[in-house]
mmCIF file of C-alpha atoms in Angstrom:
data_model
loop_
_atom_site.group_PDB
_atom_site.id
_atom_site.type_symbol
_atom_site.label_atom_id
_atom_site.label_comp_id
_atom_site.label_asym_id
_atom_site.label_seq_id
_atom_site.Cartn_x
_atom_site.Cartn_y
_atom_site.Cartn_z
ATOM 1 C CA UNK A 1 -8.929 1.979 22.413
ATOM 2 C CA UNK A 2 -7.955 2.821 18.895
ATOM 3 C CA UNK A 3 -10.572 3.892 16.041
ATOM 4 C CA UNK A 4 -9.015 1.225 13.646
ATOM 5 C CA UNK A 5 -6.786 -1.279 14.506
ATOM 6 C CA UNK A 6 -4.598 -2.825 11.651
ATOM 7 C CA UNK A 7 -2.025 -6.053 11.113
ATOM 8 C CA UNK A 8 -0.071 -5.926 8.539
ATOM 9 C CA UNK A 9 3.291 -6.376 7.322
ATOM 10 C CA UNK A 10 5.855 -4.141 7.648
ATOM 11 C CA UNK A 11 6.830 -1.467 6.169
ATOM 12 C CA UNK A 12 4.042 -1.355 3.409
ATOM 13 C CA UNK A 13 2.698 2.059 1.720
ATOM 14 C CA UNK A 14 -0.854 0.419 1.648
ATOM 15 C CA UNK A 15 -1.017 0.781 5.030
ATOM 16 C CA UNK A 16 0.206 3.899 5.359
ATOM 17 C CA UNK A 17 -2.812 4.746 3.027
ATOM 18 C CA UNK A 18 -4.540 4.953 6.294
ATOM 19 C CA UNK A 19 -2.207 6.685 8.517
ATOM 20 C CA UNK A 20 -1.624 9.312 6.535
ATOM 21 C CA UNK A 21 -5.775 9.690 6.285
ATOM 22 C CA UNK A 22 -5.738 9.696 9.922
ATOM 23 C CA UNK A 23 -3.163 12.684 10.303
ATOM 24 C CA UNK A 24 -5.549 14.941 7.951
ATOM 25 C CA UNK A 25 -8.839 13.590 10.025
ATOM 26 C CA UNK A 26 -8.038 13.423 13.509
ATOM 27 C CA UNK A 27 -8.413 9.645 13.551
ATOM 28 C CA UNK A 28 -6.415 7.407 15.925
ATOM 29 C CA UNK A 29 -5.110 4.408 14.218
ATOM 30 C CA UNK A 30 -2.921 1.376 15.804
ATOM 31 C CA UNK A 31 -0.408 -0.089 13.446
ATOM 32 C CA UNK A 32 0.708 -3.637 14.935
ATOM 33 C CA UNK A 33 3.072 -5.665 12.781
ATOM 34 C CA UNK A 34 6.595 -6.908 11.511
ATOM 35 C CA UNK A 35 8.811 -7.303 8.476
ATOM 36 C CA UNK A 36 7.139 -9.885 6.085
ATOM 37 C CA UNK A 37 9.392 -12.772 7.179
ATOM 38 C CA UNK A 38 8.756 -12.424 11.167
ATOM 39 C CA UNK A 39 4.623 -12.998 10.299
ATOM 40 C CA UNK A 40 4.890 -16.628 10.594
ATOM 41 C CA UNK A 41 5.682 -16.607 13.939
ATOM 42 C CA UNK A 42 2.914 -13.943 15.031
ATOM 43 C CA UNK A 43 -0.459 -14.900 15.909
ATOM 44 C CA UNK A 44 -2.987 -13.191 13.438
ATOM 45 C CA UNK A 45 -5.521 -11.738 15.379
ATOM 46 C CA UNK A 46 -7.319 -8.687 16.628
ATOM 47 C CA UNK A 47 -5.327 -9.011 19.267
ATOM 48 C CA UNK A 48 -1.705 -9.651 16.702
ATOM 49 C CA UNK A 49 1.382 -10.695 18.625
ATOM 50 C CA UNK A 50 4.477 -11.968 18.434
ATOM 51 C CA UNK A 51 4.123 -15.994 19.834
ATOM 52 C CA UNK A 52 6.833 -17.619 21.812
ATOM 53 C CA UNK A 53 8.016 -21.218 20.845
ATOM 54 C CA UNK A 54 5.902 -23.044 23.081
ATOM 55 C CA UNK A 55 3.210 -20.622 22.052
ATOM 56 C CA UNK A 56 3.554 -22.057 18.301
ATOM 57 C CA UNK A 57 3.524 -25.438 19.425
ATOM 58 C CA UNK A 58 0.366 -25.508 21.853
ATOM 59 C CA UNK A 59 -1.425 -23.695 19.248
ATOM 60 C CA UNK A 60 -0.488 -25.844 16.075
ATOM 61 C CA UNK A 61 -4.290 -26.093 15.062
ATOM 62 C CA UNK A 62 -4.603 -22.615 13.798
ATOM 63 C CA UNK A 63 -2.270 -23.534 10.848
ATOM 64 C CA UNK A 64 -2.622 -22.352 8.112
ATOM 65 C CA UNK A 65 -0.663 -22.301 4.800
ATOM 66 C CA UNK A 66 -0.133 -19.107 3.362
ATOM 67 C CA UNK A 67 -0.612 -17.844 -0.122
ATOM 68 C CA UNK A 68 0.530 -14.521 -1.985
ATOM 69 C CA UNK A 69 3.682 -12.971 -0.458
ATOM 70 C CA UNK A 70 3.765 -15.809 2.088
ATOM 71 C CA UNK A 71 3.051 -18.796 -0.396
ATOM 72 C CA UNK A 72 3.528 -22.014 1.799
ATOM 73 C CA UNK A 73 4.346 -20.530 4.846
ATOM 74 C CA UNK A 74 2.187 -22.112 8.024
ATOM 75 C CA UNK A 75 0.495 -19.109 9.651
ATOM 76 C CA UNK A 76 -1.641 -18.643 12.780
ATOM 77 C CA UNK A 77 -4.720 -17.311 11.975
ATOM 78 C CA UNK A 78 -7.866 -17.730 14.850
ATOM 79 C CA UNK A 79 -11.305 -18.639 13.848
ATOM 80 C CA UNK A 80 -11.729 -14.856 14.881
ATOM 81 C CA UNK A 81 -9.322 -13.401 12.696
ATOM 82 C CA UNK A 82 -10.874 -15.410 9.520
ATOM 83 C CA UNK A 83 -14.767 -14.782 10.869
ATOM 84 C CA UNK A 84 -13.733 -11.195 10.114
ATOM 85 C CA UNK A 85 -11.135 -11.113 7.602
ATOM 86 C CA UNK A 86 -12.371 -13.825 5.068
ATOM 87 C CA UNK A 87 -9.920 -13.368 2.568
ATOM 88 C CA UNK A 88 -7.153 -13.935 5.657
ATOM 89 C CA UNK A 89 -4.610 -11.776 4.102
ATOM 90 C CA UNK A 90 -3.084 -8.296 5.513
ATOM 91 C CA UNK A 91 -2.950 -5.805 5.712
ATOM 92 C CA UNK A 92 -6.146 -6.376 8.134
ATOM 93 C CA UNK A 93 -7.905 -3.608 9.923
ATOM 94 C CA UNK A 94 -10.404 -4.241 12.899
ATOM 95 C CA UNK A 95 -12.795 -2.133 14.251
ATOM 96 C CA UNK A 96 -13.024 -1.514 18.423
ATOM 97 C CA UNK A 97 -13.056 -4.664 20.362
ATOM 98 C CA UNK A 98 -12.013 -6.511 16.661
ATOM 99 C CA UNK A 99 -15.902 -7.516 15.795
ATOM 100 C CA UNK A 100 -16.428 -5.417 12.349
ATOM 101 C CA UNK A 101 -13.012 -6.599 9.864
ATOM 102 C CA UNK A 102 -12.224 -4.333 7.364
ATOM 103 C CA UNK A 103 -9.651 -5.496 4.164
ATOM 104 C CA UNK A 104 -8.090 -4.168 1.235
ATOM 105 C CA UNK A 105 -6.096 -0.977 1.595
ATOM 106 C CA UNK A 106 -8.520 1.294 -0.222
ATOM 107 C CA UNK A 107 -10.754 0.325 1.786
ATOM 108 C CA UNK A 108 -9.426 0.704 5.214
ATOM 109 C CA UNK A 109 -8.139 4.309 3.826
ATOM 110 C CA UNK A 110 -12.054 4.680 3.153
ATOM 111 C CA UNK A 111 -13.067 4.180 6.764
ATOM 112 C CA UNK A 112 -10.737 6.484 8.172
ATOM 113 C CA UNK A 113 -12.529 9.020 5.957
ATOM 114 C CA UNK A 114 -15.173 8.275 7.090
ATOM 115 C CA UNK A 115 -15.036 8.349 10.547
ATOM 116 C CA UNK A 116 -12.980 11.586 10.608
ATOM 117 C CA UNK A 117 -15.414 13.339 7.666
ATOM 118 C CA UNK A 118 -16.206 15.539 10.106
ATOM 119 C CA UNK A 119 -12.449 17.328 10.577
ATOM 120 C CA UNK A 120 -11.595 16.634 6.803
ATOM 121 C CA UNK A 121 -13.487 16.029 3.613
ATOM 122 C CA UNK A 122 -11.150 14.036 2.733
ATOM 123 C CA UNK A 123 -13.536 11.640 0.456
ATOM 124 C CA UNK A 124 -15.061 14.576 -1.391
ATOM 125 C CA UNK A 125 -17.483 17.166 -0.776
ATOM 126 C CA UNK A 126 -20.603 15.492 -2.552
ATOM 127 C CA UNK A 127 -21.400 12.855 -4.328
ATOM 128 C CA UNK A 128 -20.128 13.597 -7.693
ATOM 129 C CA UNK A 129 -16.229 14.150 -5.753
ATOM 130 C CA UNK A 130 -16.441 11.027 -4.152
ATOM 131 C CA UNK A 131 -17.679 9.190 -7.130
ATOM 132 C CA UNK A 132 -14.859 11.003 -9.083
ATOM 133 C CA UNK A 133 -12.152 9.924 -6.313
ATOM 134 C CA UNK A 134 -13.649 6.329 -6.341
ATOM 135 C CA UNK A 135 -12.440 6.158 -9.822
ATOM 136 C CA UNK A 136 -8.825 6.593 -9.196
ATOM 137 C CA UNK A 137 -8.863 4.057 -6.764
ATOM 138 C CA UNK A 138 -10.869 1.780 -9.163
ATOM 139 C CA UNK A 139 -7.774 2.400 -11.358
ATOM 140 C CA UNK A 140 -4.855 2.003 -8.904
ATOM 141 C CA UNK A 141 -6.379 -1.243 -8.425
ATOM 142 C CA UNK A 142 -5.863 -2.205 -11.652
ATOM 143 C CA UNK A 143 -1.616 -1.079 -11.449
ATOM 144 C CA UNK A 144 -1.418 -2.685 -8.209
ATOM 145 C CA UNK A 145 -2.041 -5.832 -9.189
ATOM 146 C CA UNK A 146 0.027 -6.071 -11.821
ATOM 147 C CA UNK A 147 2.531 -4.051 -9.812
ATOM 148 C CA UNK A 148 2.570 -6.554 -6.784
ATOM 149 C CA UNK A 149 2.823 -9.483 -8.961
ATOM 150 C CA UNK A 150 6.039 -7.735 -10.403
ATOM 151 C CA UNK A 151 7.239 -6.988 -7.221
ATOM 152 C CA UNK A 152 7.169 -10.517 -5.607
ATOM 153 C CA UNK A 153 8.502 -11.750 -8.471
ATOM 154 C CA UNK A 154 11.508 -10.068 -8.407
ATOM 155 C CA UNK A 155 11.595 -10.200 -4.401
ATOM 156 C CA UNK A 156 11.319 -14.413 -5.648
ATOM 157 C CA UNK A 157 14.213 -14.369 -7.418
ATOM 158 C CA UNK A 158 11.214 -15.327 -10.494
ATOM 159 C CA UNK A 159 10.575 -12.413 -12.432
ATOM 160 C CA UNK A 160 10.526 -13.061 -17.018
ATOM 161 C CA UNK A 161 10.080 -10.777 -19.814
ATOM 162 C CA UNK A 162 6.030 -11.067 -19.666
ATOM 163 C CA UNK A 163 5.997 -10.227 -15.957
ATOM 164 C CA UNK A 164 7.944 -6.864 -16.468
ATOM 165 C CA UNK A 165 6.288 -6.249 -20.011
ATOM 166 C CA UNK A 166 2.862 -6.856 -18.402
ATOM 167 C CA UNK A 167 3.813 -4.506 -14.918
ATOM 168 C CA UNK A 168 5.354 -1.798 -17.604
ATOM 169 C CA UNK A 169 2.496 -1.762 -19.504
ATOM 170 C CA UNK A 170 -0.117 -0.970 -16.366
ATOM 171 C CA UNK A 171 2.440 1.652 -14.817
ATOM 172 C CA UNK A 172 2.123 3.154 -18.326
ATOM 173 C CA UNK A 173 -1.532 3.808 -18.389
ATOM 174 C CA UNK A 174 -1.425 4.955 -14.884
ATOM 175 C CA UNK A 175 0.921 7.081 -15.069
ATOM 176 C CA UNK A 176 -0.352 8.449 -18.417
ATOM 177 C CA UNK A 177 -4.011 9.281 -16.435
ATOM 178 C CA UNK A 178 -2.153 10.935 -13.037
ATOM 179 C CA UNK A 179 -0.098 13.017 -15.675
ATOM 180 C CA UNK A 180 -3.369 14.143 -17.912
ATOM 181 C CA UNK A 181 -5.296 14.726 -15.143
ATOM 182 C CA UNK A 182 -2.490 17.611 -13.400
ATOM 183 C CA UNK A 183 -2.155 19.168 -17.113
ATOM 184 C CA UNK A 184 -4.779 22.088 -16.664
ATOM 185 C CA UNK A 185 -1.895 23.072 -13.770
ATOM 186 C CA UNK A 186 -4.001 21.346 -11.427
ATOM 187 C CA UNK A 187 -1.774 20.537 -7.722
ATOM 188 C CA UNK A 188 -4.523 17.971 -6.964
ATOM 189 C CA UNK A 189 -6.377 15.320 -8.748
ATOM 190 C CA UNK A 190 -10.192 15.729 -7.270
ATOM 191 C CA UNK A 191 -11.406 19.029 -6.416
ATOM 192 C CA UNK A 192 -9.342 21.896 -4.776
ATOM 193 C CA UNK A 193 -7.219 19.545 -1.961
ATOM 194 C CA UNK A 194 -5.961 16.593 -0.870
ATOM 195 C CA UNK A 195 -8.100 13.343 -1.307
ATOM 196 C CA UNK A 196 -8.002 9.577 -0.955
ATOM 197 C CA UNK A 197 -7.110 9.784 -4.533
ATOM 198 C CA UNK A 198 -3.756 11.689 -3.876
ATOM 199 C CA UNK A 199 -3.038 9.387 -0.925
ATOM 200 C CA UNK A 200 -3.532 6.103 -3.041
ATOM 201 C CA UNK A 201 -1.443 7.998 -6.039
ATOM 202 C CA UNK A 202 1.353 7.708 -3.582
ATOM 203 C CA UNK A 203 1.426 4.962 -1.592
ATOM 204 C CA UNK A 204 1.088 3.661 -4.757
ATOM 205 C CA UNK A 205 4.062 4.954 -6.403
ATOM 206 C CA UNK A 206 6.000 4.458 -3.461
ATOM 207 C CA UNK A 207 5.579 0.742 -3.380
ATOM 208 C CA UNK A 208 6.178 0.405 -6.712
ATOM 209 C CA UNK A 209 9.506 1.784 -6.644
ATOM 210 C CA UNK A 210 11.045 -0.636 -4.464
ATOM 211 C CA UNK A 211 11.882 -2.079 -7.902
ATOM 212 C CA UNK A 212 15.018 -0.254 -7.285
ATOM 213 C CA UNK A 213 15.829 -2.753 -4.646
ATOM 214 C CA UNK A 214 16.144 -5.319 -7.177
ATOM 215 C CA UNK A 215 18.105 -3.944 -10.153
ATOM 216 C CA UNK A 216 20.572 -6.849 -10.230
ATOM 217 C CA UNK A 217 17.573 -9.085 -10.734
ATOM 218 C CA UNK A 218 16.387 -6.802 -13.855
ATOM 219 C CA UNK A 219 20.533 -7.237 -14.865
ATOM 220 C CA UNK A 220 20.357 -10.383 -14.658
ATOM 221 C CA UNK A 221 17.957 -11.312 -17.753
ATOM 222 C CA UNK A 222 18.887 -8.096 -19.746
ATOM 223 C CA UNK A 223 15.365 -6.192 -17.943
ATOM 224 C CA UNK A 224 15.231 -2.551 -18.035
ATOM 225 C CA UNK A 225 14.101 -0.245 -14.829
ATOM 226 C CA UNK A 226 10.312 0.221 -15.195
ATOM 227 C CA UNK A 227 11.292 3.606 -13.581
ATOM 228 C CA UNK A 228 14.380 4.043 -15.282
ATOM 229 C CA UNK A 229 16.449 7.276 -15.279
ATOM 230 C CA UNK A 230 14.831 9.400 -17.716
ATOM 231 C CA UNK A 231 11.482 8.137 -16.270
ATOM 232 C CA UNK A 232 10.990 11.792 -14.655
ATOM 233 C CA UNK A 233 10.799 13.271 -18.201
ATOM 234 C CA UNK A 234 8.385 11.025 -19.502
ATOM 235 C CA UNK A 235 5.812 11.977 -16.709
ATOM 236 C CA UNK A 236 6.893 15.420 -15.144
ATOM 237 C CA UNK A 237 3.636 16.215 -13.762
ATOM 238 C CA UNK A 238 2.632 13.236 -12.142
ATOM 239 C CA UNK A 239 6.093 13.186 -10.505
ATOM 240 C CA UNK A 240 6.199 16.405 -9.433
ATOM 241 C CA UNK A 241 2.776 15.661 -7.669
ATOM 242 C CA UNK A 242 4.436 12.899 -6.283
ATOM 243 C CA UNK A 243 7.580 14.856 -4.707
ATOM 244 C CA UNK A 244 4.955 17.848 -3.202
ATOM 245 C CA UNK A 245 3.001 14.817 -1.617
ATOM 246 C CA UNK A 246 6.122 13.068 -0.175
ATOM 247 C CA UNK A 247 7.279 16.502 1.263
ATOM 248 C CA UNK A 248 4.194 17.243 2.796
ATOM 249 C CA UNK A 249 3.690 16.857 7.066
ATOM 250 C CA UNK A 250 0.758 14.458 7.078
ATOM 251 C CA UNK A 251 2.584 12.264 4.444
ATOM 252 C CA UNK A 252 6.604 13.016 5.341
ATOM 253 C CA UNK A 253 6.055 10.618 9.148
ATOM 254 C CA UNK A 254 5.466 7.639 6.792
ATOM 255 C CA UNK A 255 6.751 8.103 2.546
ATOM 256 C CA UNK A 256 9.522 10.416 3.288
ATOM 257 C CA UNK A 257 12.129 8.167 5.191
ATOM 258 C CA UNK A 258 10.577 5.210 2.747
ATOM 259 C CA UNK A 259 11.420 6.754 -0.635
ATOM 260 C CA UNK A 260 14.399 8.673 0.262
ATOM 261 C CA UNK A 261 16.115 4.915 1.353
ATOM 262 C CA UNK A 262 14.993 3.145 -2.346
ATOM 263 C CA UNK A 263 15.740 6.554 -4.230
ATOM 264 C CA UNK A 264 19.459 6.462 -2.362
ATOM 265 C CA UNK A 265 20.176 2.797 -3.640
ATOM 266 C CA UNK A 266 18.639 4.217 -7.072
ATOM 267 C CA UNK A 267 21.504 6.541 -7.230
ATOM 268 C CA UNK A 268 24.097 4.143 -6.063
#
């Protein structure tokens, strides 16, 4: 039986959050899941599966409509799944036997930590560290959500002016942070290694740049590329953090095939 179980959509960098914690800790963690649009037909559960028709329709009382990324989509979710994920959205993560629920990426990234402190410090070596990382995720929280209601809205076909100003504006001041942060030539942003803070930085950055899937969108209503071509320039530290992170063999398994496919269509 896995450490951490976790249901999610897939692929999504949040999750990978976790995985990639794992890999430095010694943690086993089970990934079940499918592409976004395959989740209606799964069963959301500890115990996540794909259902079969007749599945669906003997099982019609654990509908339930869906809401971001899913809006109005009719989901089944069991009474378990809600008892311990009460905001019912994924990615979910379940302790052994699916009795403790654990949500929100950070978070889930935070337990693997934990339970593999003992190979890796990967959460800081006191309390001041792990304070100190806690503030970058604090932070990424704050570009995520205006970076996943940018995302959805151009993945929705619904994306304005004050959507993109709004997500340009928080990838701005993060980016601004990551980059003053690596100035004194630091190659981390806590202490003297890897942290949850460089593992959110990235997942991070990685989702965000699936903007680059949706360039005829921005075309469309005379948008500009939040990471447009010079965008490299602008923030050459953060960026070069982001590359070293991408190449290296506990991130590579999950980022490296990810960003290599949205930075190919960017070129094209």
């Amino acid at each position: 039986m896995a450490d951490l179980r976790i249901f999610s959509y897939l692929p999504n960098p949040r999750v990978w959050k976790a995985t990639i914690a794992a890999r430095f800790c010694g943690v086993d963690v089970e990934v079940r899941g499918a592409p976004a649009r395959e989740l209606k037909g799964w069963l959301w559960d500890y115990d996540a599966r794909p259902l079969v028709e007749e599945e669906r329709q003997s099982l019609s009382s654990l509908a339930r409509t869906g809401r971001v990324g899913l809006t109005g989509a009719q989901l089944f979710k069991t009474d378990a799944f809600l008892a311990a994920q009460p905001f019912g959205n994924v990615p979910a993560a379940f302790g052994p036997a699916g009795k403790v629920g654990i949500f929100e990426s950070n978070c889930i990234m935070r337990a693997v930590a934990r339970l593999g402190e003992a190979t890796y410090l990967l959460y800081g070596r006191d309390a001041y560290e792990a304070s100190r990382i806690d503030g970058f995720l604090d932070v990424s929280l704050v570009f995520a959500r205006d970076a996943q209601i940018y995302l959805l809205a151009l993945s929705a076909g619904t994306v304005d002016a004050t959507i993109h100003a709004r997500a340009k504006e928080a990838f701005a001041i993060y980016a601004s942070g990551i980059e003053q942060v690596l100035s004194p030539r630091r190659d981390t942003l806590v202490g003297n290694g890897i942290t949850l803070a460089d593992i959110c930085f990235a997942a991070e950055l990685a989702l965000f740049m699936n903007e680059h899937a949706r360039v005829e969108q921005l075309n469309r209503l005379s948008l500009d590329k939040i990471l447009h071509a010079g965008v490299r320039s602008e923030y050459p530290l953060a960026f070069a953090h982001f590359d070293r992170l991408v190449a290296h063999e506990h991130f590579r398994p999950d980022l490296g095939p990810f960003v290599e496919k949205l930075l190919s269509r960017a070129a094209a």
